[in-house]
Steps between C-alpha positions, in 0.01 A plus 500: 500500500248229442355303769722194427807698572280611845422184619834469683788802580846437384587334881193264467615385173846380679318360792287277280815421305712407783176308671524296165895387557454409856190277392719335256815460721329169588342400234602438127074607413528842370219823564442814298267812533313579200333848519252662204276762493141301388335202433345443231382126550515277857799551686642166522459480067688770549769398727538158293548698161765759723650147646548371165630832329766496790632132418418423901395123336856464404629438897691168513229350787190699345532680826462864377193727683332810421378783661285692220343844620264713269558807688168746367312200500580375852535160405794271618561125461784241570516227282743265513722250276374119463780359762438750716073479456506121512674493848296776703116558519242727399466634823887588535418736184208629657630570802787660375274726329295573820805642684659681224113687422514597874783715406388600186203640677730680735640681189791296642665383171830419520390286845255341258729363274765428754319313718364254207832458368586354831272343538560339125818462620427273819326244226754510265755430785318206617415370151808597333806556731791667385804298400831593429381450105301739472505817305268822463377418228221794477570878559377631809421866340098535545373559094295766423217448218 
């Protein structure tokens, strides 16, 4: 089993799943998970080519954000659509970060990833509420790469 397929059991896989549909209850922004094995350049390169490949850009508001982890390299980022970048700071990104490598520290995975997608979530809420319009219009399956 590689270490992608490690990084989270079976039952952290649905809580990060399910944490992503209750962020986006209230919001019409959508969140994925991105896991890969290694980096091969900077992570957030990375994360914008994986954002890209994953047509996150094509979100109605531009209000698409991803979590990107390199598992063997221990490298994670969040990077986040231009309606969704333009309305918060560089320190809500940063921060974010900051709590979710607390867990990540504490081997605590799933918490990690959980706990920034509420966070995410929170923002996108505020930013982009949920209306009665609004579809998923993103999978919330975390990709493997």
């Amino acid at each position: 089993m590689s270490t992608v397929e490690q990084f989270l059991t079976p039952n952290d896989e649905k809580a990060v799943v399910m944490a992503i549909q209750e962020a986006e209850k209230a919001t019409s922004g959508e969140i994925r998970v991105h896991l890969e094995k290694t980096l091969t350049k900077e992570a957030m390169e990375r994360a914008l080519e994986v954002f890209y490949e994953l047509k996150m850009e094509a979100t109605a508001q531009r209000n698409g954000v991803l979590i990107y982890v390199a598992v063997e390299s221990r490298k994670f980022t969040i990077c986040g659509d231009q309606g969704i970048h333009e309305k918060v700071t560089d320190t809500f990104w940063d921060s974010t970060k900051e709590v979710m490598q607390n867990y990540f520290r504490e081997g605590k995975n799933a918490m990690a990833l959980c706990e920034g997608i509420r966070l995410v979530g929170e923002q996108l809420k505020h930013y982009f509420p949920y209306t009665e319009e609004d579809t998923n219009e993103l999978t919330n399956e975390i990709s493997k790469g």
